[in-house]
PDB file of C-alpha atoms in Angstrom:
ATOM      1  CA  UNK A  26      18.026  52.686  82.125  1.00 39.00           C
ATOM      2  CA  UNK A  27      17.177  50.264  79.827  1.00 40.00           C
ATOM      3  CA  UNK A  28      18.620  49.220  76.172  1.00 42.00           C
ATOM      4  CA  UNK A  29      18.240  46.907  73.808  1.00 43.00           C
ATOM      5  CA  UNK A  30      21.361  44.637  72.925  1.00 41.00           C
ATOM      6  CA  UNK A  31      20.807  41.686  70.411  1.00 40.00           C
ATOM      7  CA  UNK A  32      17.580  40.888  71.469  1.00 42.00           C
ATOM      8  CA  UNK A  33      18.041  41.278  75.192  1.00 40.00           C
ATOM      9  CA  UNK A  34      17.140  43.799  77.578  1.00 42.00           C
ATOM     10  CA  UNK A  35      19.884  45.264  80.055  1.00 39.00           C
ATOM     11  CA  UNK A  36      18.853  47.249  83.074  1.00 40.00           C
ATOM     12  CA  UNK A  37      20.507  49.168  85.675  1.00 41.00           C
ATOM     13  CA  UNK A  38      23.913  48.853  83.608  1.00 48.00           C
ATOM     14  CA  UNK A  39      23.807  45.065  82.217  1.00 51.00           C
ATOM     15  CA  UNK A  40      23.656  42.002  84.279  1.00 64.00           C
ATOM     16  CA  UNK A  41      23.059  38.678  83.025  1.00 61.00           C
ATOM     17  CA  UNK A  42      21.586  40.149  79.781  1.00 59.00           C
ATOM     18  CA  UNK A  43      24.306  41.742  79.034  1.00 61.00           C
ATOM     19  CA  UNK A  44      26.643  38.978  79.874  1.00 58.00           C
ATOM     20  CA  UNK A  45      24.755  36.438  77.393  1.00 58.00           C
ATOM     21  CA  UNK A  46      24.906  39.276  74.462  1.00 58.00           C
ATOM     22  CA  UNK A  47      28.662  39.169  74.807  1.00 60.00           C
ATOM     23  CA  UNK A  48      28.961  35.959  75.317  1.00 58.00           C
ATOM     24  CA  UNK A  49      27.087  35.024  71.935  1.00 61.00           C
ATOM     25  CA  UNK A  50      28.491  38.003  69.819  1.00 62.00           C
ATOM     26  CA  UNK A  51      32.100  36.346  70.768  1.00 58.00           C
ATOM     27  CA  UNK A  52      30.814  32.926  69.746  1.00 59.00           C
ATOM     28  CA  UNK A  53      29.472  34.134  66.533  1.00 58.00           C
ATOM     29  CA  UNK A  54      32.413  36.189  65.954  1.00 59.00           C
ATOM     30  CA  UNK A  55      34.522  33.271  66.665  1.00 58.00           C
ATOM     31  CA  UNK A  56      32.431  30.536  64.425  1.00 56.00           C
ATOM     32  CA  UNK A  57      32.340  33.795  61.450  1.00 57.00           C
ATOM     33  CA  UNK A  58      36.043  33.683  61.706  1.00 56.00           C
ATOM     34  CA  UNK A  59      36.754  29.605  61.269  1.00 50.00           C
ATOM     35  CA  UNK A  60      33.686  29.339  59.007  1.00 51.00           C
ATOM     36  CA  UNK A  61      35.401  32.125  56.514  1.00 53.00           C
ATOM     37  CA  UNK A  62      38.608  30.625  56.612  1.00 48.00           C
ATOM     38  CA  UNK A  63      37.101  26.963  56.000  1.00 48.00           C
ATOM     39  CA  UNK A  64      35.230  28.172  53.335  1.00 44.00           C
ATOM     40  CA  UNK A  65      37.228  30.187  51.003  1.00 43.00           C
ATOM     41  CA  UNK A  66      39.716  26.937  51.450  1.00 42.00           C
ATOM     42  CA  UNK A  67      36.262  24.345  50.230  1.00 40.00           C
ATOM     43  CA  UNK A  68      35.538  26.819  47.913  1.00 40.00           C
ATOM     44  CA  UNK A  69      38.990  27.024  46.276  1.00 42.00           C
ATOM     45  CA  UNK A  70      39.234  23.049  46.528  1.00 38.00           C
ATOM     46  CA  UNK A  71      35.559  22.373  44.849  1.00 38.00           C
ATOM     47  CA  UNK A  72      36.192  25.138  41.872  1.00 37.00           C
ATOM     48  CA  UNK A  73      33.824  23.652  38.881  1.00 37.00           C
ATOM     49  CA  UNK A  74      31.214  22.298  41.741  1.00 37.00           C
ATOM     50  CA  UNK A  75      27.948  22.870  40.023  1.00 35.00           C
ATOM     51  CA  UNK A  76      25.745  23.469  43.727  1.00 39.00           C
ATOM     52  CA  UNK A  77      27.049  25.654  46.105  1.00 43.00           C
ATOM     53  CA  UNK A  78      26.893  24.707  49.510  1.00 42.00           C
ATOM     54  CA  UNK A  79      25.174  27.089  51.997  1.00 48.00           C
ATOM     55  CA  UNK A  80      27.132  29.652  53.499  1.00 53.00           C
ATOM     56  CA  UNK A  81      28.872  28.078  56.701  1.00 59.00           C
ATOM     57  CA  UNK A  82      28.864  31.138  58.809  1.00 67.00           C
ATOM     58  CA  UNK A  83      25.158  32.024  57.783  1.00 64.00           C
ATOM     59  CA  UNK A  84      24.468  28.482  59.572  1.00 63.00           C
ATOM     60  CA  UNK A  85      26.290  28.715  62.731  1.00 71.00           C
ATOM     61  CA  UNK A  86      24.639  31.912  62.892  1.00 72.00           C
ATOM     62  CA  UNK A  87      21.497  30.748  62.403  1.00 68.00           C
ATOM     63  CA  UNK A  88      21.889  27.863  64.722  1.00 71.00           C
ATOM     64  CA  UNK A  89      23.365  30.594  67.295  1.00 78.00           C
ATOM     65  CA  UNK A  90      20.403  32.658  66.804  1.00 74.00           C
ATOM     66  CA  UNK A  91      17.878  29.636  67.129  1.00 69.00           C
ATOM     67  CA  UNK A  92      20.060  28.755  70.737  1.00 73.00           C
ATOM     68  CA  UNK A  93      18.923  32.244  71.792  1.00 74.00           C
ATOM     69  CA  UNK A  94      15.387  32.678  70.090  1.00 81.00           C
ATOM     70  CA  UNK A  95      12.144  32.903  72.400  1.00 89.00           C
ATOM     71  CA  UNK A  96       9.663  30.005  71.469  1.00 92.00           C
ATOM     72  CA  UNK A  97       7.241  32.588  70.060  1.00 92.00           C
ATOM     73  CA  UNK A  98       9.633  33.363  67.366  1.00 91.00           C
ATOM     74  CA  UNK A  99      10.175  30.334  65.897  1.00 93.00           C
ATOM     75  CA  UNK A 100       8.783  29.266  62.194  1.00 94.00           C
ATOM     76  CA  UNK A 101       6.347  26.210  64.265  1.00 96.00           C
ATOM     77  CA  UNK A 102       4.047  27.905  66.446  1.00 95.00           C
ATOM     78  CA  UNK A 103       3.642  26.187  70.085  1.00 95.00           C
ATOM     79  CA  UNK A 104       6.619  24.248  69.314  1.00 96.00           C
ATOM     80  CA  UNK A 105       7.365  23.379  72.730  1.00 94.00           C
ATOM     81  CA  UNK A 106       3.384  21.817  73.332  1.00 96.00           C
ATOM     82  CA  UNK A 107       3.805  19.530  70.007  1.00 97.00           C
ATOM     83  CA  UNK A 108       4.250  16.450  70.298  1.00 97.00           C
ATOM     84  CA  UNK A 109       7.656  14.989  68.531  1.00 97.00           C
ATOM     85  CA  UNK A 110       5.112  13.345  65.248  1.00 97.00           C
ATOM     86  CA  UNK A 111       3.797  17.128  65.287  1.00 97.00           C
ATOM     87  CA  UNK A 112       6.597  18.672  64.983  1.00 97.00           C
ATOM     88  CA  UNK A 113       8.045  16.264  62.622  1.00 96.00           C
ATOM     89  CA  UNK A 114       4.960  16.986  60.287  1.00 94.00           C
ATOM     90  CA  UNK A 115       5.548  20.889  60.352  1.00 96.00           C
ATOM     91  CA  UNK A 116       8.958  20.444  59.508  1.00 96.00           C
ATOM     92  CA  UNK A 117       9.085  19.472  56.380  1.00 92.00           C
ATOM     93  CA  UNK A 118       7.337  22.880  55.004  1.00 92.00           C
ATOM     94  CA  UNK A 119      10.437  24.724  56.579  1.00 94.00           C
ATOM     95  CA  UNK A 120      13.454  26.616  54.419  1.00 92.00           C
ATOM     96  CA  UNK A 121      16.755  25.651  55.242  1.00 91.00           C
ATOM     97  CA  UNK A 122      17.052  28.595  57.368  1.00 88.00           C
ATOM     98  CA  UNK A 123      14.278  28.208  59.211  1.00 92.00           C
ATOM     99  CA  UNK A 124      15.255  24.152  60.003  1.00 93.00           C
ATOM    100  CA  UNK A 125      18.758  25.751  61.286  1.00 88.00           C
ATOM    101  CA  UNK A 126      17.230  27.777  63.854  1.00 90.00           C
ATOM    102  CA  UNK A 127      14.739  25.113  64.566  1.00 93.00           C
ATOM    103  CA  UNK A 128      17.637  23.093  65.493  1.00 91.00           C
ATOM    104  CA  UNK A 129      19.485  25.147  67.711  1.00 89.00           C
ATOM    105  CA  UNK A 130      16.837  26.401  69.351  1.00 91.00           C
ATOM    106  CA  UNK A 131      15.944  22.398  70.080  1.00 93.00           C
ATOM    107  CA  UNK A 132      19.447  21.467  71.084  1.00 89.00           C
ATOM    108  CA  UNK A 133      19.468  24.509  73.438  1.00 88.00           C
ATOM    109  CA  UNK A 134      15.787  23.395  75.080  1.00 91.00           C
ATOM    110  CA  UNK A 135      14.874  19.876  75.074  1.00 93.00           C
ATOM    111  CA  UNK A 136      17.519  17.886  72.878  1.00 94.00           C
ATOM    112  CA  UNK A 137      14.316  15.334  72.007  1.00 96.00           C
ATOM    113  CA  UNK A 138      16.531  12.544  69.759  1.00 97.00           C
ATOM    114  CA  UNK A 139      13.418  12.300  66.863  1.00 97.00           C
ATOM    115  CA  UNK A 140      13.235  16.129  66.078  1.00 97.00           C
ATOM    116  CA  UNK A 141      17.070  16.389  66.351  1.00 95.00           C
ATOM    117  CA  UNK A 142      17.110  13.505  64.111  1.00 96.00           C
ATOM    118  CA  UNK A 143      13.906  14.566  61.834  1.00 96.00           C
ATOM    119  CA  UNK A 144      15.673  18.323  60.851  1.00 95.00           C
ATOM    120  CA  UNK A 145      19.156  16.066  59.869  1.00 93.00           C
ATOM    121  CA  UNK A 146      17.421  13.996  57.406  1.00 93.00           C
ATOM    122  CA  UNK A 147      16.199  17.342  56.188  1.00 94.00           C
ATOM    123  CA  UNK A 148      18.684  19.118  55.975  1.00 90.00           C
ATOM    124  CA  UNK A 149      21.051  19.711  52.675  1.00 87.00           C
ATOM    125  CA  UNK A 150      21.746  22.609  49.985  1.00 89.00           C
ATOM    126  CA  UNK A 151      19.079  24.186  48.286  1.00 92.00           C
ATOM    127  CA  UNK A 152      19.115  22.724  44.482  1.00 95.00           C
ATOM    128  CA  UNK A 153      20.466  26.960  43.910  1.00 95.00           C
ATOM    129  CA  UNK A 154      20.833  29.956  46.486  1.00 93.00           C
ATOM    130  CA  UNK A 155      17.409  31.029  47.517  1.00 92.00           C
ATOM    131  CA  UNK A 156      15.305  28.140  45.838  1.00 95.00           C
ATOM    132  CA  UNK A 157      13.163  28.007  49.332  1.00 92.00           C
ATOM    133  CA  UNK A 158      12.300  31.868  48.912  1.00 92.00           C
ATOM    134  CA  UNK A 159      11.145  30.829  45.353  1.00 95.00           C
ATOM    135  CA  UNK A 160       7.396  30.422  44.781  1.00 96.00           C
ATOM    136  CA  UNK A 161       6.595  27.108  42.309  1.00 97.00           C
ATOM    137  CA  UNK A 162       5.860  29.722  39.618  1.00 97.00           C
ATOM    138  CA  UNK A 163       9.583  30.750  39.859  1.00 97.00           C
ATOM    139  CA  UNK A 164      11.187  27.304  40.535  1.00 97.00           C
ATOM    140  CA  UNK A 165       9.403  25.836  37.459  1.00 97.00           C
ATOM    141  CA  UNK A 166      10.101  29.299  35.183  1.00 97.00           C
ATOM    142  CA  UNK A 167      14.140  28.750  36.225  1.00 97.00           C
ATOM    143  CA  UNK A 168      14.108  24.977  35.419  1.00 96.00           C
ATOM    144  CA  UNK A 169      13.882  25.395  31.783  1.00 95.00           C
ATOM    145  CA  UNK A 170      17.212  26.964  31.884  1.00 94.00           C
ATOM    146  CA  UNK A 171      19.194  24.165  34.197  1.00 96.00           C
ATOM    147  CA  UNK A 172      20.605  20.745  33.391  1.00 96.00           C
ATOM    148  CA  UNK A 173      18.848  18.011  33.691  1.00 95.00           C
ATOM    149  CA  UNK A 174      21.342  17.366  36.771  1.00 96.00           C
ATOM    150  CA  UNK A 175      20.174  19.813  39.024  1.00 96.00           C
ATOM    151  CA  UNK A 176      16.487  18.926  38.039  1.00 96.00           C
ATOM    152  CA  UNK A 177      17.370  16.006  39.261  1.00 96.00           C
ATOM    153  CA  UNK A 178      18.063  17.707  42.783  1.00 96.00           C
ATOM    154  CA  UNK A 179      15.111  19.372  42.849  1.00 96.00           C
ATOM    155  CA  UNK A 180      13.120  16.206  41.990  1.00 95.00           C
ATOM    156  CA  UNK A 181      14.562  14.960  45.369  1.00 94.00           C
ATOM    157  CA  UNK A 182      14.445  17.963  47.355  1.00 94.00           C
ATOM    158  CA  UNK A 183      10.927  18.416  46.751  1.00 94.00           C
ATOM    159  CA  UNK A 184      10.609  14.480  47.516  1.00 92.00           C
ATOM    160  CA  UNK A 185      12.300  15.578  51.270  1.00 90.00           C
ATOM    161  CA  UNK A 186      10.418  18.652  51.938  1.00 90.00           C
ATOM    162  CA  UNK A 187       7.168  19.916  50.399  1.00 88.00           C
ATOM    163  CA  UNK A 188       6.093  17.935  47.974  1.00 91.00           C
ATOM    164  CA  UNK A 189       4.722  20.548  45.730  1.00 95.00           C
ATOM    165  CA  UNK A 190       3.469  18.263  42.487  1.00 95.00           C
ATOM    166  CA  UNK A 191       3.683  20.874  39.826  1.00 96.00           C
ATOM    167  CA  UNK A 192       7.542  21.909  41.026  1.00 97.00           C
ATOM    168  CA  UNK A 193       8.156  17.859  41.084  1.00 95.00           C
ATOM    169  CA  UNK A 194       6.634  17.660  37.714  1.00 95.00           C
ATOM    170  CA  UNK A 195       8.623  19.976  35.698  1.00 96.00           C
ATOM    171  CA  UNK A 196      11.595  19.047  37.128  1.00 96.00           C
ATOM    172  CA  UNK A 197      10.412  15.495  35.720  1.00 95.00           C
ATOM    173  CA  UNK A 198       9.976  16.786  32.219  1.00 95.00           C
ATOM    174  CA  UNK A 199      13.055  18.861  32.282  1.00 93.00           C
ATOM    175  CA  UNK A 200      14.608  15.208  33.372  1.00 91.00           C
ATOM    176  CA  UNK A 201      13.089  13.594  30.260  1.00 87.00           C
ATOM    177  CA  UNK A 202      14.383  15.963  28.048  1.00 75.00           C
TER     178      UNK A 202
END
């Protein structure tokens, strides 16, 4: 008999597959539970922030799910046959999301110092929840209506990661402003 549990496939009652399903369910439970408490407390503390910081637990589960992901499911095709400039390259076109799972999935496989490294320097908030799912269209429609602060962020986080000129430029004129 065979059935499907998080991914993996149990047969003849379980085995290892089964074993590694409840072994990461527990740790994500476990992470869910600290990361909750830890951020209802950061989120109490930083009241008038004006970014919110991703949502811990959607990280470590991200990072959990990137430990357990098969290499054909990851955002960089043929990750494992790129070279570390390669993958380096492809990363800066990835969401937030994506670079999480990127990274566990690399600090589960081949812990290579210059992509571990590479997705840090990355890494960091979104200017607002779900800029990376925004098309330029959208990201340049919404900055009319932010302060010239988080332009400002964007201006960077484009600098970081894609580089798309027309996003970079109106976040530029809404700076000017």
């Amino acid at each position: 008999m065979a059935a499907a549990a998080n991914g993996f496939v149990q047969e003849n009652g379980g085995g290892w597959a089964d074993a590694a399903a409840r072994a990461v369910r527990t740790a994500a439970d476990r992470v869910q539970d600290v990361a909750q408490t830890g951020g209802r407390r950061a989120r109490g503390a930083a009241g008038g922030a004006v970014r919110e910081m991703p949502e811990p637990t959607r990280m470590a589960e991200e990072e959990i799910q990137g430990a357990v992901t098969r290499e054909e499911e990851l955002p960089i095709p043929r990750f494992s046959q790129l070279s570390v400039d390669e993958i380096q390259q492809r990363l800066r076109t990835l969401s937030q999301s994506d670079l999480t799972v990127i990274k566990g999935y690399e600090r589960t496989h081949a812990k290579r110092p210059g992509v571990l490294d590479a997705i840090e320097q990355l890494r960091g908030s979104e200017p607002w929840p779900g800029y990376d799912t925004m098309s330029p269209d959208e990201i340049t429609a919404r900055l009319q209506n932010v302060p010239s602060s988080v332009a400002r962020q964007v201006q960077e986080y484009e600098r970081r990661h894609q580089e798309r000129q027309e996003v970079a430029s109106a976040a530029e004129a809404r700076t000017a402003r």
